mmCIF file of C-alpha atoms and ligand atoms in Angstrom:
data_model
loop_
_atom_site.group_PDB
_atom_site.id
_atom_site.type_symbol
_atom_site.label_atom_id
_atom_site.label_comp_id
_atom_site.label_asym_id
_atom_site.label_seq_id
_atom_site.Cartn_x
_atom_site.Cartn_y
_atom_site.Cartn_z
ATOM 1 C CA MET L 1 60.195 -146.906 -34.501
ATOM 2 C CA ALA L 2 63.870 -145.647 -34.325
ATOM 3 C CA ARG L 3 63.710 -142.083 -34.715
ATOM 4 C CA ARG L 4 65.985 -141.673 -38.061
ATOM 5 C CA LYS L 5 67.612 -138.329 -38.304
ATOM 6 C CA LEU L 6 67.185 -135.977 -41.090
ATOM 7 C CA VAL L 7 69.655 -135.630 -43.976
ATOM 8 C CA TYR L 8 68.114 -132.703 -46.381
ATOM 9 C CA GLU L 9 64.256 -132.369 -47.093
ATOM 10 C CA GLY L 10 63.254 -130.931 -50.652
ATOM 11 C CA LYS L 11 59.992 -130.033 -52.317
ATOM 12 C CA ALA L 12 58.924 -133.572 -53.189
ATOM 13 C CA LYS L 13 61.376 -136.122 -51.022
ATOM 14 C CA ILE L 14 63.039 -136.075 -47.985
ATOM 15 C CA LEU L 15 66.272 -137.460 -47.223
ATOM 16 C CA TYR L 16 67.201 -139.717 -44.368
ATOM 17 C CA GLU L 17 70.216 -141.134 -43.020
ATOM 18 C CA GLY L 18 70.467 -145.247 -44.067
ATOM 19 C CA PRO L 19 70.905 -148.003 -42.186
ATOM 20 C CA GLU L 20 74.797 -147.791 -43.243
ATOM 21 C CA PRO L 21 77.769 -145.328 -43.850
ATOM 22 C CA GLY L 22 77.019 -144.618 -47.534
ATOM 23 C CA THR L 23 73.411 -144.868 -47.917
ATOM 24 C CA LEU L 24 70.286 -142.490 -47.602
ATOM 25 C CA VAL L 25 66.874 -143.327 -47.561
ATOM 26 C CA GLN L 26 64.909 -141.344 -49.820
ATOM 27 C CA TYR L 27 61.054 -141.172 -48.708
ATOM 28 C CA PHE L 28 58.474 -139.411 -51.649
ATOM 29 C CA LYS L 29 56.052 -137.215 -50.438
ATOM 30 C CA ASP L 30 52.649 -136.036 -52.371
ATOM 31 C CA ASP L 31 53.726 -132.424 -52.483
ATOM 32 C CA ALA L 32 53.725 -131.589 -56.010
ATOM 33 C CA THR L 33 55.624 -127.767 -57.066
ATOM 34 C CA ALA L 34 56.102 -126.137 -60.051
ATOM 35 C CA PHE L 35 57.345 -122.584 -61.010
ATOM 36 C CA ASN L 36 59.504 -123.049 -58.315
ATOM 37 C CA ALA L 37 57.486 -123.654 -56.080
ATOM 38 C CA GLU L 38 54.743 -120.606 -56.877
ATOM 39 C CA LYS L 39 52.406 -123.015 -57.645
ATOM 40 C CA LYS L 40 52.020 -125.903 -54.833
ATOM 41 C CA ALA L 41 49.759 -128.918 -53.796
ATOM 42 C CA THR L 42 49.487 -132.124 -51.591
ATOM 43 C CA ILE L 43 48.255 -134.417 -54.589
ATOM 44 C CA GLU L 44 47.341 -138.137 -52.315
ATOM 45 C CA GLY L 45 49.243 -141.267 -53.855
ATOM 46 C CA LYS L 46 51.755 -139.210 -56.114
ATOM 47 C CA GLY L 47 54.335 -139.871 -53.631
ATOM 48 C CA VAL L 48 53.511 -143.628 -53.924
ATOM 49 C CA LEU L 49 53.485 -143.796 -57.540
ATOM 50 C CA ASN L 50 57.329 -141.625 -57.888
ATOM 51 C CA ASN L 51 58.340 -144.498 -55.001
ATOM 52 C CA ARG L 52 57.625 -146.963 -57.451
ATOM 53 C CA LEU L 53 58.234 -145.320 -60.989
ATOM 54 C CA SER L 54 62.179 -144.258 -60.067
ATOM 55 C CA GLU L 55 61.995 -148.019 -59.251
ATOM 56 C CA PHE L 56 61.315 -149.266 -62.079
ATOM 57 C CA PHE L 57 63.572 -146.613 -64.247
ATOM 58 C CA MET L 58 66.594 -146.690 -61.783
ATOM 59 C CA THR L 59 66.022 -150.820 -61.817
ATOM 60 C CA GLY L 60 66.692 -151.029 -65.066
ATOM 61 C CA LEU L 61 69.104 -148.287 -65.683
ATOM 62 C CA ASN L 62 71.189 -150.551 -63.243
ATOM 63 C CA ASN L 63 70.315 -153.514 -65.227
ATOM 64 C CA ILE L 64 71.798 -152.061 -68.439
ATOM 65 C CA GLY L 65 74.855 -150.675 -67.133
ATOM 66 C CA VAL L 66 74.580 -147.495 -66.165
ATOM 67 C CA PRO L 67 74.516 -146.452 -62.358
ATOM 68 C CA THR L 68 72.289 -145.465 -60.546
ATOM 69 C CA HIS L 69 72.022 -144.376 -56.633
ATOM 70 C CA PHE L 70 68.784 -147.139 -56.378
ATOM 71 C CA LEU L 71 69.689 -149.819 -54.215
ATOM 72 C CA LYS L 72 66.242 -150.972 -52.928
ATOM 73 C CA ARG L 73 63.061 -149.839 -52.603
ATOM 74 C CA LEU L 74 62.086 -150.187 -48.591
ATOM 75 C CA ASN L 75 58.320 -149.667 -48.828
ATOM 76 C CA MET L 76 55.583 -147.925 -50.290
ATOM 77 C CA ARG L 77 56.872 -144.735 -50.031
ATOM 78 C CA GLU L 78 61.003 -144.982 -49.128
ATOM 79 C CA GLN L 79 63.552 -146.777 -50.401
ATOM 80 C CA LEU L 80 67.474 -146.611 -49.880
ATOM 81 C CA ILE L 81 69.894 -144.678 -51.920
ATOM 82 C CA ARG L 82 73.559 -144.781 -51.955
ATOM 83 C CA SER L 83 74.448 -141.134 -50.934
ATOM 84 C CA VAL L 84 76.430 -139.329 -53.907
ATOM 85 C CA GLU L 85 77.382 -135.585 -53.771
ATOM 86 C CA ILE L 86 75.075 -133.554 -55.754
ATOM 87 C CA ILE L 87 76.354 -131.654 -58.632
ATOM 88 C CA PRO L 88 73.686 -128.375 -58.707
ATOM 89 C CA LEU L 89 72.922 -129.194 -62.247
ATOM 90 C CA GLU L 90 69.366 -129.946 -63.690
ATOM 91 C CA VAL L 91 70.572 -132.158 -66.790
ATOM 92 C CA ILE L 92 67.523 -132.004 -69.189
ATOM 93 C CA VAL L 93 67.608 -133.810 -72.658
ATOM 94 C CA ARG L 94 65.072 -132.548 -75.244
ATOM 95 C CA ASN L 95 64.176 -134.828 -78.079
ATOM 96 C CA PHE L 96 61.130 -132.969 -79.177
ATOM 97 C CA ALA L 97 60.632 -128.995 -78.475
ATOM 98 C CA ALA L 98 58.086 -128.591 -75.123
ATOM 99 C CA GLY L 99 58.277 -126.148 -71.920
ATOM 100 C CA SER L 100 60.695 -123.536 -71.776
ATOM 101 C CA MET L 101 62.558 -124.260 -74.690
ATOM 102 C CA ALA L 102 59.539 -124.247 -77.083
ATOM 103 C CA LYS L 103 58.914 -120.655 -75.461
ATOM 104 C CA ARG L 104 62.163 -119.473 -76.040
ATOM 105 C CA LEU L 105 62.788 -120.731 -79.450
ATOM 106 C CA GLY L 106 58.853 -119.755 -80.403
ATOM 107 C CA LEU L 107 58.413 -123.893 -81.738
ATOM 108 C CA GLU L 108 54.821 -125.386 -81.555
ATOM 109 C CA GLU L 109 55.058 -128.326 -79.086
ATOM 110 C CA GLY L 110 55.634 -131.533 -80.410
ATOM 111 C CA THR L 111 58.301 -130.420 -82.864
ATOM 112 C CA GLN L 112 61.005 -133.170 -83.261
ATOM 113 C CA LEU L 113 64.235 -131.625 -82.591
ATOM 114 C CA PRO L 114 67.230 -132.478 -85.191
ATOM 115 C CA ARG L 115 68.309 -134.544 -82.364
ATOM 116 C CA PRO L 116 68.685 -134.920 -78.829
ATOM 117 C CA ILE L 117 69.960 -131.516 -77.302
ATOM 118 C CA ILE L 118 71.387 -131.419 -73.857
ATOM 119 C CA GLU L 119 71.301 -128.729 -71.818
ATOM 120 C CA PHE L 120 72.208 -127.291 -67.943
ATOM 121 C CA SER L 121 70.208 -125.972 -65.354
ATOM 122 C CA TYR L 122 72.019 -124.239 -62.234
ATOM 123 C CA LYS L 123 69.847 -125.621 -59.276
ATOM 124 C CA ASP L 124 68.653 -122.593 -56.899
ATOM 125 C CA ASP L 125 65.115 -122.003 -56.633
ATOM 126 C CA ALA L 126 65.800 -118.298 -55.575
ATOM 127 C CA LEU L 127 66.921 -117.993 -59.026
ATOM 128 C CA GLY L 128 64.490 -119.903 -60.752
ATOM 129 C CA ASP L 129 66.759 -122.722 -61.846
ATOM 130 C CA PRO L 130 68.761 -120.637 -64.584
ATOM 131 C CA LEU L 131 70.121 -122.408 -68.211
ATOM 132 C CA VAL L 132 73.856 -121.844 -67.917
ATOM 133 C CA PRO L 133 76.256 -122.573 -70.583
ATOM 134 C CA GLU L 134 79.056 -125.086 -70.263
ATOM 135 C CA GLU L 135 81.600 -121.988 -69.582
ATOM 136 C CA TYR L 136 79.832 -121.493 -66.521
ATOM 137 C CA ILE L 137 79.882 -125.041 -64.832
ATOM 138 C CA ILE L 138 84.122 -125.431 -66.031
ATOM 139 C CA ALA L 139 84.837 -121.650 -64.854
ATOM 140 C CA PHE L 140 82.644 -122.015 -61.141
ATOM 141 C CA GLY L 141 84.147 -125.671 -60.678
ATOM 142 C CA TRP L 142 80.349 -127.324 -60.407
ATOM 143 C CA ALA L 143 81.917 -129.672 -62.743
ATOM 144 C CA THR L 144 85.139 -130.308 -65.010
ATOM 145 C CA GLN L 145 85.178 -130.746 -68.724
ATOM 146 C CA GLN L 146 85.906 -134.431 -68.114
ATOM 147 C CA ASP L 147 82.927 -134.538 -65.941
ATOM 148 C CA LEU L 148 80.879 -133.033 -69.080
ATOM 149 C CA ASP L 149 81.635 -135.388 -70.999
ATOM 150 C CA ASP L 150 80.730 -138.051 -68.876
ATOM 151 C CA ILE L 151 77.690 -136.422 -67.697
ATOM 152 C CA VAL L 152 76.537 -136.141 -71.674
ATOM 153 C CA ALA L 153 77.573 -139.742 -72.522
ATOM 154 C CA LEU L 154 75.107 -140.928 -68.843
ATOM 155 C CA ALA L 155 72.280 -138.613 -69.949
ATOM 156 C CA LEU L 156 72.352 -139.672 -73.804
ATOM 157 C CA ARG L 157 72.142 -143.821 -72.221
ATOM 158 C CA VAL L 158 69.567 -142.639 -70.022
ATOM 159 C CA ASN L 159 67.501 -140.963 -72.950
ATOM 160 C CA ASP L 160 67.630 -143.721 -75.251
ATOM 161 C CA TYR L 161 66.669 -146.127 -72.461
ATOM 162 C CA LEU L 162 63.767 -144.128 -71.249
ATOM 163 C CA SER L 163 62.824 -143.740 -74.911
ATOM 164 C CA GLY L 164 62.989 -147.146 -75.411
ATOM 165 C CA VAL L 165 60.860 -148.569 -72.408
ATOM 166 C CA MET L 166 58.062 -145.775 -72.839
ATOM 167 C CA TYR L 167 58.023 -146.614 -76.390
ATOM 168 C CA GLY L 168 56.969 -149.845 -75.483
ATOM 169 C CA VAL L 169 53.821 -148.646 -74.228
ATOM 170 C CA GLY L 170 53.188 -145.961 -76.065
ATOM 171 C CA ILE L 171 54.057 -142.950 -74.593
ATOM 172 C CA LYS L 172 56.740 -140.833 -75.736
ATOM 173 C CA LEU L 173 59.498 -139.107 -73.844
ATOM 174 C CA ILE L 174 59.368 -135.679 -75.103
ATOM 175 C CA ASP L 175 61.800 -134.557 -73.046
ATOM 176 C CA PHE L 176 63.346 -135.467 -69.331
ATOM 177 C CA LYS L 177 65.392 -134.377 -65.936
ATOM 178 C CA ILE L 178 68.188 -135.821 -64.145
ATOM 179 C CA GLU L 179 70.565 -134.623 -61.285
ATOM 180 C CA ILE L 180 74.363 -136.328 -61.431
ATOM 181 C CA GLY L 181 75.614 -137.424 -58.019
ATOM 182 C CA ARG L 182 79.269 -138.277 -57.362
ATOM 183 C CA ILE L 183 80.312 -141.194 -55.623
ATOM 184 C CA TRP L 184 84.439 -142.309 -54.569
ATOM 185 C CA GLU L 185 85.105 -145.600 -54.539
ATOM 186 C CA ASN L 186 88.634 -146.566 -52.694
ATOM 187 C CA ASP L 187 90.622 -143.369 -54.649
ATOM 188 C CA PHE L 188 88.049 -143.441 -57.769
ATOM 189 C CA MET L 189 85.245 -140.662 -57.787
ATOM 190 C CA ARG L 190 82.327 -141.919 -60.201
ATOM 191 C CA LEU L 191 78.978 -140.291 -61.389
ATOM 192 C CA ILE L 192 75.927 -142.333 -61.673
ATOM 193 C CA VAL L 193 72.363 -141.128 -61.938
ATOM 194 C CA ALA L 194 70.881 -139.592 -58.695
ATOM 195 C CA ASP L 195 67.324 -137.931 -57.679
ATOM 196 C CA GLU L 196 64.690 -139.639 -59.073
ATOM 197 C CA ILE L 197 63.138 -140.241 -62.338
ATOM 198 C CA SER L 198 59.047 -140.354 -62.493
ATOM 199 C CA PRO L 199 56.469 -138.588 -64.148
ATOM 200 C CA ASP L 200 57.450 -135.300 -61.872
ATOM 201 C CA SER L 201 60.868 -135.293 -64.148
ATOM 202 C CA CYS L 202 59.978 -135.801 -67.394
ATOM 203 C CA ARG L 203 57.136 -135.140 -70.438
ATOM 204 C CA LEU L 204 55.414 -138.085 -71.281
ATOM 205 C CA TRP L 205 52.798 -138.084 -74.194
ATOM 206 C CA ASP L 206 50.355 -140.865 -75.529
ATOM 207 C CA ILE L 207 51.526 -141.576 -78.940
ATOM 208 C CA GLU L 208 48.409 -141.970 -80.490
ATOM 209 C CA THR L 209 46.639 -139.189 -78.547
ATOM 210 C CA GLY L 210 48.889 -136.596 -77.353
ATOM 211 C CA GLN L 211 47.627 -136.813 -73.897
ATOM 212 C CA LYS L 212 49.699 -135.697 -71.638
ATOM 213 C CA LEU L 213 51.023 -138.400 -68.570
ATOM 214 C CA ASP L 214 53.233 -136.411 -66.517
ATOM 215 C CA LYS L 215 53.652 -133.204 -64.314
ATOM 216 C CA ASP L 216 52.379 -130.877 -67.045
ATOM 217 C CA VAL L 217 48.820 -132.051 -65.810
ATOM 218 C CA PHE L 218 49.744 -130.057 -62.449
ATOM 219 C CA ARG L 219 51.020 -127.181 -64.288
ATOM 220 C CA ARG L 220 49.088 -126.315 -66.841
ATOM 221 C CA ASP L 221 45.873 -127.658 -64.368
ATOM 222 C CA LEU L 222 44.640 -129.777 -67.897
ATOM 223 C CA GLY L 223 43.346 -132.362 -64.614
ATOM 224 C CA ASN L 224 43.844 -135.334 -62.098
ATOM 225 C CA LEU L 225 47.993 -136.238 -61.770
ATOM 226 C CA THR L 226 47.676 -138.901 -60.244
ATOM 227 C CA ASP L 227 45.280 -140.637 -63.055
ATOM 228 C CA ALA L 228 47.782 -139.342 -65.472
ATOM 229 C CA TYR L 229 50.898 -140.991 -62.833
ATOM 230 C CA THR L 230 48.739 -144.307 -62.447
ATOM 231 C CA GLU L 231 48.467 -144.937 -66.042
ATOM 232 C CA VAL L 232 51.792 -144.615 -67.084
ATOM 233 C CA ALA L 233 52.482 -147.050 -63.676
ATOM 234 C CA ARG L 234 49.488 -149.563 -65.519
ATOM 235 C CA ARG L 235 50.835 -149.548 -68.631
ATOM 236 C CA LEU L 236 55.072 -150.391 -67.229
ATOM 237 C CA GLY L 237 53.417 -153.317 -64.697
ATOM 238 C CA VAL L 238 54.489 -151.522 -61.920
ATOM 239 C CA LEU L 239 50.807 -151.684 -60.314
ATOM 240 C CA PRO L 240 49.337 -154.398 -59.075
ATOM 241 C CA ASN L 241 45.547 -154.393 -60.504
ATOM 242 C CA GLY L 242 43.241 -152.159 -58.163
ATOM 243 C CA GLY L 243 45.958 -149.306 -58.090
ATOM 244 C CA PRO L 244 47.780 -147.102 -55.351
ATOM 245 C CA ALA L 245 45.818 -148.773 -52.827
ATOM 246 C CA ALA L 246 46.646 -152.204 -53.228
ATOM 247 C CA MET L 247 50.351 -152.001 -53.073
ATOM 248 C CA GLY L 248 50.071 -152.986 -49.558
ATOM 249 C CA LYS L 249 51.813 -152.367 -45.838
ATOM 250 C CA PRO L 250 54.105 -150.295 -45.463
ATOM 251 C CA THR L 251 57.553 -152.174 -43.501
ATOM 252 C CA LEU L 252 59.301 -150.217 -40.909
ATOM 253 C CA ILE L 253 62.414 -149.802 -40.831
ATOM 254 C CA ASN L 254 65.043 -148.238 -38.749
HETATM 255 P P1 TMP Y 301 61.380 -127.102 -68.895
HETATM 256 O O1 TMP Y 301 60.714 -127.585 -70.479
HETATM 257 O O2 TMP Y 301 60.454 -126.163 -68.268
HETATM 258 O O3 TMP Y 301 62.761 -126.289 -68.787
HETATM 259 O O4 TMP Y 301 61.149 -128.546 -68.238
HETATM 260 C C1 TMP Y 301 62.308 -129.749 -69.616
HETATM 261 C C2 TMP Y 301 62.679 -130.772 -68.502
HETATM 262 O O5 TMP Y 301 62.483 -130.881 -66.775
HETATM 263 C C3 TMP Y 301 60.884 -131.532 -68.551
HETATM 264 O O6 TMP Y 301 60.779 -133.079 -68.472
HETATM 265 C C4 TMP Y 301 60.358 -131.144 -66.816
HETATM 266 C C5 TMP Y 301 61.956 -131.034 -66.476
HETATM 267 N N1 TMP Y 301 61.481 -130.229 -64.774
HETATM 268 C C6 TMP Y 301 62.272 -130.954 -63.712
HETATM 269 O O7 TMP Y 301 62.319 -131.857 -63.402
HETATM 270 N N2 TMP Y 301 62.044 -129.709 -62.450
HETATM 271 C C7 TMP Y 301 62.081 -128.032 -62.725
HETATM 272 O O8 TMP Y 301 62.490 -127.410 -61.836
HETATM 273 C C8 TMP Y 301 61.961 -128.353 -64.096
HETATM 274 C C9 TMP Y 301 62.118 -126.452 -64.657
HETATM 275 C C10 TMP Y 301 62.051 -129.081 -65.231
HETATM 276 N N1 LIG Y 302 60.167 -128.725 -59.637
HETATM 277 C C1 LIG Y 302 59.982 -127.552 -59.694
HETATM 278 C C2 LIG Y 302 59.364 -126.656 -59.050
HETATM 279 O O1 LIG Y 302 59.097 -126.670 -57.378
HETATM 280 C C3 LIG Y 302 59.762 -126.446 -61.096
HETATM 281 C C4 LIG Y 302 58.543 -127.781 -62.186
HETATM 282 O O2 LIG Y 302 58.670 -128.591 -62.269
HETATM 283 O O3 LIG Y 302 58.013 -127.298 -63.114
HETATM 284 O O4 LIG Y 302 59.086 -125.602 -58.655
#
């Protein structure tokens, strides 16, 4: 196989140069981190599951007219994506209190919020991805007010889509994080959903039992993470019977 040029290596994914200009290959690793990489592990099968799950969610979004970076899945661990300029923000949407919000406000996890609440963190591990007000974002030039209005509209559409899809398989979408990228088409700039959508970046609770089916299983040592992600994939019908092992051989691309 031809050697590909590595463009960027993050904690859970690697980006390689794509086969055509404007494209990248996104490789999903088995590595899991939490608390800004203070806690680390390799969890066999996680990358395969997240590649499939992110494909599933991004394809659904593309199909309902929410633009994403996803072009096609290439093999078990890789997908072809559009190259974007990432806005250095984590866009978090919350439907029920959990995690850092529950802690900050002293709310019981699972408390329903009066409406979906959107918050922004500045992407910087060394700083612990600090929560930032819109004024910082605009003043430091990470995004304009118009961009933020567009990002909020995109985030709410993703929220409605994901909440509905998860509800259909008996899972409550507590909260999630997305990242947004810029692309240019002729002279026009557009904002699209980028990065990944997977149980690494969502909180997913079984509606009946409240069982956690997301990365909190790893963060809080609640059990086997692959089992939790496999359950999400199985319910959504994105796994052939037999689990991650039955997903077939990878296709090499160059
Ligand atoms: P939080 O409650 O810890 O702030 O997390 C909110 C949501 O964002 C939750 O679904 C997990 C997700 N998330 C990430 O995807 N990456 C991160 O680095 C953090 C802190 C949270
Ligand atoms: N993704 C972050 C980390 O790597 C935090 C998290 O998801 O909890 O540490």
